[in-house]
């Protein structure tokens, strides 16, 4: 039984895949575009873990491809709710980060 051929990734091919995705979609890729489980679902893109292995981080890979990484907003409390949010976390025993 022979195994199907697997695309061999290297850093230049990964960066080219990121550029090709951006050109086709009209935007820089987000890491979730490369987190799909199967190669068929990724449609020839390297996996997120492959990108990390060769480039060190997602942001670095997108930057090295000549694109501006997409920065997703993190949760922030509503204006005026910051102190209340922190107090609730302290009451629950969560550490402040």
mmCIF file with all atom_site columns, C-alpha atoms in Angstrom:
data_model
loop_
_atom_site.group_PDB
_atom_site.id
_atom_site.type_symbol
_atom_site.label_atom_id
_atom_site.label_alt_id
_atom_site.label_comp_id
_atom_site.label_asym_id
_atom_site.label_entity_id
_atom_site.label_seq_id
_atom_site.pdbx_PDB_ins_code
_atom_site.Cartn_x
_atom_site.Cartn_y
_atom_site.Cartn_z
_atom_site.occupancy
_atom_site.B_iso_or_equiv
_atom_site.pdbx_formal_charge
_atom_site.auth_seq_id
_atom_site.auth_comp_id
_atom_site.auth_asym_id
_atom_site.auth_atom_id
_atom_site.pdbx_PDB_model_num
ATOM 1  C CA . UNK A 1 1  ? 0.000   0.000  0.000  1.00 0.00 ? 1  UNK A CA 1
ATOM 2  C CA . UNK A 1 2  ? 1.429   3.385  -0.961 1.00 0.00 ? 2  UNK A CA 1
ATOM 3  C CA . UNK A 1 3  ? 0.722   6.527  0.945  1.00 0.00 ? 3  UNK A CA 1
ATOM 4  C CA . UNK A 1 4  ? -0.584  9.596  -0.905 1.00 0.00 ? 4  UNK A CA 1
ATOM 5  C CA . UNK A 1 5  ? 2.051   12.221 -1.590 1.00 0.00 ? 5  UNK A CA 1
ATOM 6  C CA . UNK A 1 6  ? 2.243   14.932 1.017  1.00 0.00 ? 6  UNK A CA 1
ATOM 7  C CA . UNK A 1 7  ? 3.254   18.475 0.135  1.00 0.00 ? 7  UNK A CA 1
ATOM 8  C CA . UNK A 1 8  ? 6.662   19.227 1.567  1.00 0.00 ? 8  UNK A CA 1
ATOM 9  C CA . UNK A 1 9  ? 6.684   22.629 3.180  1.00 0.00 ? 9  UNK A CA 1
ATOM 10 C CA . UNK A 1 10 ? 9.603   24.938 3.697  1.00 0.00 ? 10 UNK A CA 1
ATOM 11 C CA . UNK A 1 11 ? 9.704   28.575 4.737  1.00 0.00 ? 11 UNK A CA 1
ATOM 12 C CA . UNK A 1 12 ? 9.688   30.078 1.206  1.00 0.00 ? 12 UNK A CA 1
ATOM 13 C CA . UNK A 1 13 ? 6.723   27.899 0.177  1.00 0.00 ? 13 UNK A CA 1
ATOM 14 C CA . UNK A 1 14 ? 4.826   28.817 3.348  1.00 0.00 ? 14 UNK A CA 1
ATOM 15 C CA . UNK A 1 15 ? 5.373   32.542 2.783  1.00 0.00 ? 15 UNK A CA 1
ATOM 16 C CA . UNK A 1 16 ? 4.254   32.169 -0.838 1.00 0.00 ? 16 UNK A CA 1
ATOM 17 C CA . UNK A 1 17 ? 1.097   30.331 0.321  1.00 0.00 ? 17 UNK A CA 1
ATOM 18 C CA . UNK A 1 18 ? 0.330   33.198 2.709  1.00 0.00 ? 18 UNK A CA 1
ATOM 19 C CA . UNK A 1 19 ? 0.813   35.750 -0.101 1.00 0.00 ? 19 UNK A CA 1
ATOM 20 C CA . UNK A 1 20 ? -1.350  33.705 -2.484 1.00 0.00 ? 20 UNK A CA 1
ATOM 21 C CA . UNK A 1 21 ? -4.114  33.468 0.115  1.00 0.00 ? 21 UNK A CA 1
ATOM 22 C CA . UNK A 1 22 ? -4.002  37.246 0.652  1.00 0.00 ? 22 UNK A CA 1
ATOM 23 C CA . UNK A 1 23 ? -4.174  37.908 -3.079 1.00 0.00 ? 23 UNK A CA 1
ATOM 24 C CA . UNK A 1 24 ? -7.090  35.501 -3.582 1.00 0.00 ? 24 UNK A CA 1
ATOM 25 C CA . UNK A 1 25 ? -9.080  36.674 -0.532 1.00 0.00 ? 25 UNK A CA 1
ATOM 26 C CA . UNK A 1 26 ? -8.205  40.371 -0.668 1.00 0.00 ? 26 UNK A CA 1
ATOM 27 C CA . UNK A 1 27 ? -6.963  40.357 2.932  1.00 0.00 ? 27 UNK A CA 1
ATOM 28 C CA . UNK A 1 28 ? -4.127  39.058 5.035  1.00 0.00 ? 28 UNK A CA 1
ATOM 29 C CA . UNK A 1 29 ? -4.893  35.621 6.430  1.00 0.00 ? 29 UNK A CA 1
ATOM 30 C CA . UNK A 1 30 ? -5.854  35.139 10.030 1.00 0.00 ? 30 UNK A CA 1
ATOM 31 C CA . UNK A 1 31 ? -4.406  32.140 11.848 1.00 0.00 ? 31 UNK A CA 1
ATOM 32 C CA . UNK A 1 32 ? -7.846  30.522 11.881 1.00 0.00 ? 32 UNK A CA 1
ATOM 33 C CA . UNK A 1 33 ? -7.724  30.256 8.075  1.00 0.00 ? 33 UNK A CA 1
ATOM 34 C CA . UNK A 1 34 ? -4.837  27.794 8.508  1.00 0.00 ? 34 UNK A CA 1
ATOM 35 C CA . UNK A 1 35 ? -6.197  25.921 11.564 1.00 0.00 ? 35 UNK A CA 1
ATOM 36 C CA . UNK A 1 36 ? -8.542  23.689 9.607  1.00 0.00 ? 36 UNK A CA 1
ATOM 37 C CA . UNK A 1 37 ? -7.999  20.052 10.532 1.00 0.00 ? 37 UNK A CA 1
ATOM 38 C CA . UNK A 1 38 ? -7.636  18.362 7.161  1.00 0.00 ? 38 UNK A CA 1
ATOM 39 C CA . UNK A 1 39 ? -5.476  19.196 4.170  1.00 0.00 ? 39 UNK A CA 1
ATOM 40 C CA . UNK A 1 40 ? -8.594  19.006 1.979  1.00 0.00 ? 40 UNK A CA 1
ATOM 41 C CA . UNK A 1 41 ? -10.321 21.655 4.081  1.00 0.00 ? 41 UNK A CA 1
ATOM 42 C CA . UNK A 1 42 ? -7.219  23.876 3.953  1.00 0.00 ? 42 UNK A CA 1
ATOM 43 C CA . UNK A 1 43 ? -7.176  23.557 0.145  1.00 0.00 ? 43 UNK A CA 1
ATOM 44 C CA . UNK A 1 44 ? -3.426  23.189 -0.175 1.00 0.00 ? 44 UNK A CA 1
ATOM 45 C CA . UNK A 1 45 ? -2.441  25.604 2.577  1.00 0.00 ? 45 UNK A CA 1
ATOM 46 C CA . UNK A 1 46 ? 0.066   24.545 5.229  1.00 0.00 ? 46 UNK A CA 1
ATOM 47 C CA . UNK A 1 47 ? -1.316  23.819 8.670  1.00 0.00 ? 47 UNK A CA 1
ATOM 48 C CA . UNK A 1 48 ? -1.082  26.379 11.441 1.00 0.00 ? 48 UNK A CA 1
ATOM 49 C CA . UNK A 1 49 ? 1.417   24.142 13.276 1.00 0.00 ? 49 UNK A CA 1
ATOM 50 C CA . UNK A 1 50 ? 3.587   23.879 10.158 1.00 0.00 ? 50 UNK A CA 1
ATOM 51 C CA . UNK A 1 51 ? 3.657   27.682 9.920  1.00 0.00 ? 51 UNK A CA 1
ATOM 52 C CA . UNK A 1 52 ? 4.722   27.893 13.581 1.00 0.00 ? 52 UNK A CA 1
ATOM 53 C CA . UNK A 1 53 ? 7.420   25.257 13.087 1.00 0.00 ? 53 UNK A CA 1
ATOM 54 C CA . UNK A 1 54 ? 9.070   27.090 10.198 1.00 0.00 ? 54 UNK A CA 1
ATOM 55 C CA . UNK A 1 55 ? 8.394   30.722 11.131 1.00 0.00 ? 55 UNK A CA 1
ATOM 56 C CA . UNK A 1 56 ? 8.212   30.755 14.927 1.00 0.00 ? 56 UNK A CA 1
ATOM 57 C CA . UNK A 1 57 ? 4.932   32.638 15.205 1.00 0.00 ? 57 UNK A CA 1
ATOM 58 C CA . UNK A 1 58 ? 1.903   33.430 13.099 1.00 0.00 ? 58 UNK A CA 1
ATOM 59 C CA . UNK A 1 59 ? 2.485   37.183 13.240 1.00 0.00 ? 59 UNK A CA 1
ATOM 60 C CA . UNK A 1 60 ? 6.100   36.768 12.141 1.00 0.00 ? 60 UNK A CA 1
ATOM 61 C CA . UNK A 1 61 ? 5.104   34.564 9.194  1.00 0.00 ? 61 UNK A CA 1
ATOM 62 C CA . UNK A 1 62 ? 2.543   37.074 7.917  1.00 0.00 ? 62 UNK A CA 1
ATOM 63 C CA . UNK A 1 63 ? 4.983   39.935 8.415  1.00 0.00 ? 63 UNK A CA 1
ATOM 64 C CA . UNK A 1 64 ? 7.777   38.072 6.589  1.00 0.00 ? 64 UNK A CA 1
ATOM 65 C CA . UNK A 1 65 ? 5.337   37.448 3.730  1.00 0.00 ? 65 UNK A CA 1
ATOM 66 C CA . UNK A 1 66 ? 5.194   41.227 3.354  1.00 0.00 ? 66 UNK A CA 1
ATOM 67 C CA . UNK A 1 67 ? 1.714   41.672 4.812  1.00 0.00 ? 67 UNK A CA 1
ATOM 68 C CA . UNK A 1 68 ? 0.286   43.397 7.855  1.00 0.00 ? 68 UNK A CA 1
ATOM 69 C CA . UNK A 1 69 ? -0.902  40.820 10.383 1.00 0.00 ? 69 UNK A CA 1
ATOM 70 C CA . UNK A 1 70 ? -4.560  40.961 11.404 1.00 0.00 ? 70 UNK A CA 1
ATOM 71 C CA . UNK A 1 71 ? -4.814  41.895 15.057 1.00 0.00 ? 71 UNK A CA 1
ATOM 72 C CA . UNK A 1 72 ? -7.996  40.573 16.615 1.00 0.00 ? 72 UNK A CA 1
ATOM 73 C CA . UNK A 1 73 ? -9.275  42.665 19.509 1.00 0.00 ? 73 UNK A CA 1
ATOM 74 C CA . UNK A 1 74 ? -9.078  41.056 22.902 1.00 0.00 ? 74 UNK A CA 1
ATOM 75 C CA . UNK A 1 75 ? -11.886 41.319 25.404 1.00 0.00 ? 75 UNK A CA 1
ATOM 76 C CA . UNK A 1 76 ? -11.952 44.650 27.112 1.00 0.00 ? 76 UNK A CA 1
ATOM 77 C CA . UNK A 1 77 ? -14.495 45.704 29.712 1.00 0.00 ? 77 UNK A CA 1
ATOM 78 C CA . UNK A 1 78 ? -16.986 48.359 28.661 1.00 0.00 ? 78 UNK A CA 1
ATOM 79 C CA . UNK A 1 79 ? -16.018 51.936 29.534 1.00 0.00 ? 79 UNK A CA 1
ATOM 80 C CA . UNK A 1 80 ? -16.589 52.519 33.220 1.00 0.00 ? 80 UNK A CA 1
ATOM 81 C CA . UNK A 1 81 ? -16.827 48.774 33.958 1.00 0.00 ? 81 UNK A CA 1
ATOM 82 C CA . UNK A 1 82 ? -13.102 48.047 34.320 1.00 0.00 ? 82 UNK A CA 1
ATOM 83 C CA . UNK A 1 83 ? -12.912 48.229 38.097 1.00 0.00 ? 83 UNK A CA 1
ATOM 84 C CA . UNK A 1 84 ? -16.096 46.174 38.498 1.00 0.00 ? 84 UNK A CA 1
ATOM 85 C CA . UNK A 1 85 ? -14.715 43.545 36.125 1.00 0.00 ? 85 UNK A CA 1
ATOM 86 C CA . UNK A 1 86 ? -11.443 43.328 38.082 1.00 0.00 ? 86 UNK A CA 1
ATOM 87 C CA . UNK A 1 87 ? -13.268 43.098 41.424 1.00 0.00 ? 87 UNK A CA 1
ATOM 88 C CA . UNK A 1 88 ? -15.389 40.213 40.123 1.00 0.00 ? 88 UNK A CA 1
ATOM 89 C CA . UNK A 1 89 ? -12.269 38.373 38.970 1.00 0.00 ? 89 UNK A CA 1
ATOM 90 C CA . UNK A 1 90 ? -10.620 38.871 42.353 1.00 0.00 ? 90 UNK A CA 1
ATOM 91 C CA . UNK A 1 91 ? -13.732 37.577 44.150 1.00 0.00 ? 91 UNK A CA 1
ATOM 92 C CA . UNK A 1 92 ? -13.660 34.464 41.956 1.00 0.00 ? 92 UNK A CA 1
ATOM 93 C CA . UNK A 1 93 ? -10.010 33.966 42.913 1.00 0.00 ? 93 UNK A CA 1
ATOM 94 C CA . UNK A 1 94 ? -8.596  34.621 39.465 1.00 0.00 ? 94 UNK A CA 1
ATOM 95 C CA . UNK A 1 95 ? -5.172  36.129 39.186 1.00 0.00 ? 95 UNK A CA 1
ATOM 96 C CA . UNK A 1 96 ? -4.798  39.441 37.471 1.00 0.00 ? 96 UNK A CA 1
ATOM 97 C CA . UNK A 1 97 ? -2.843  39.034 34.257 1.00 0.00 ? 97 UNK A CA 1
#
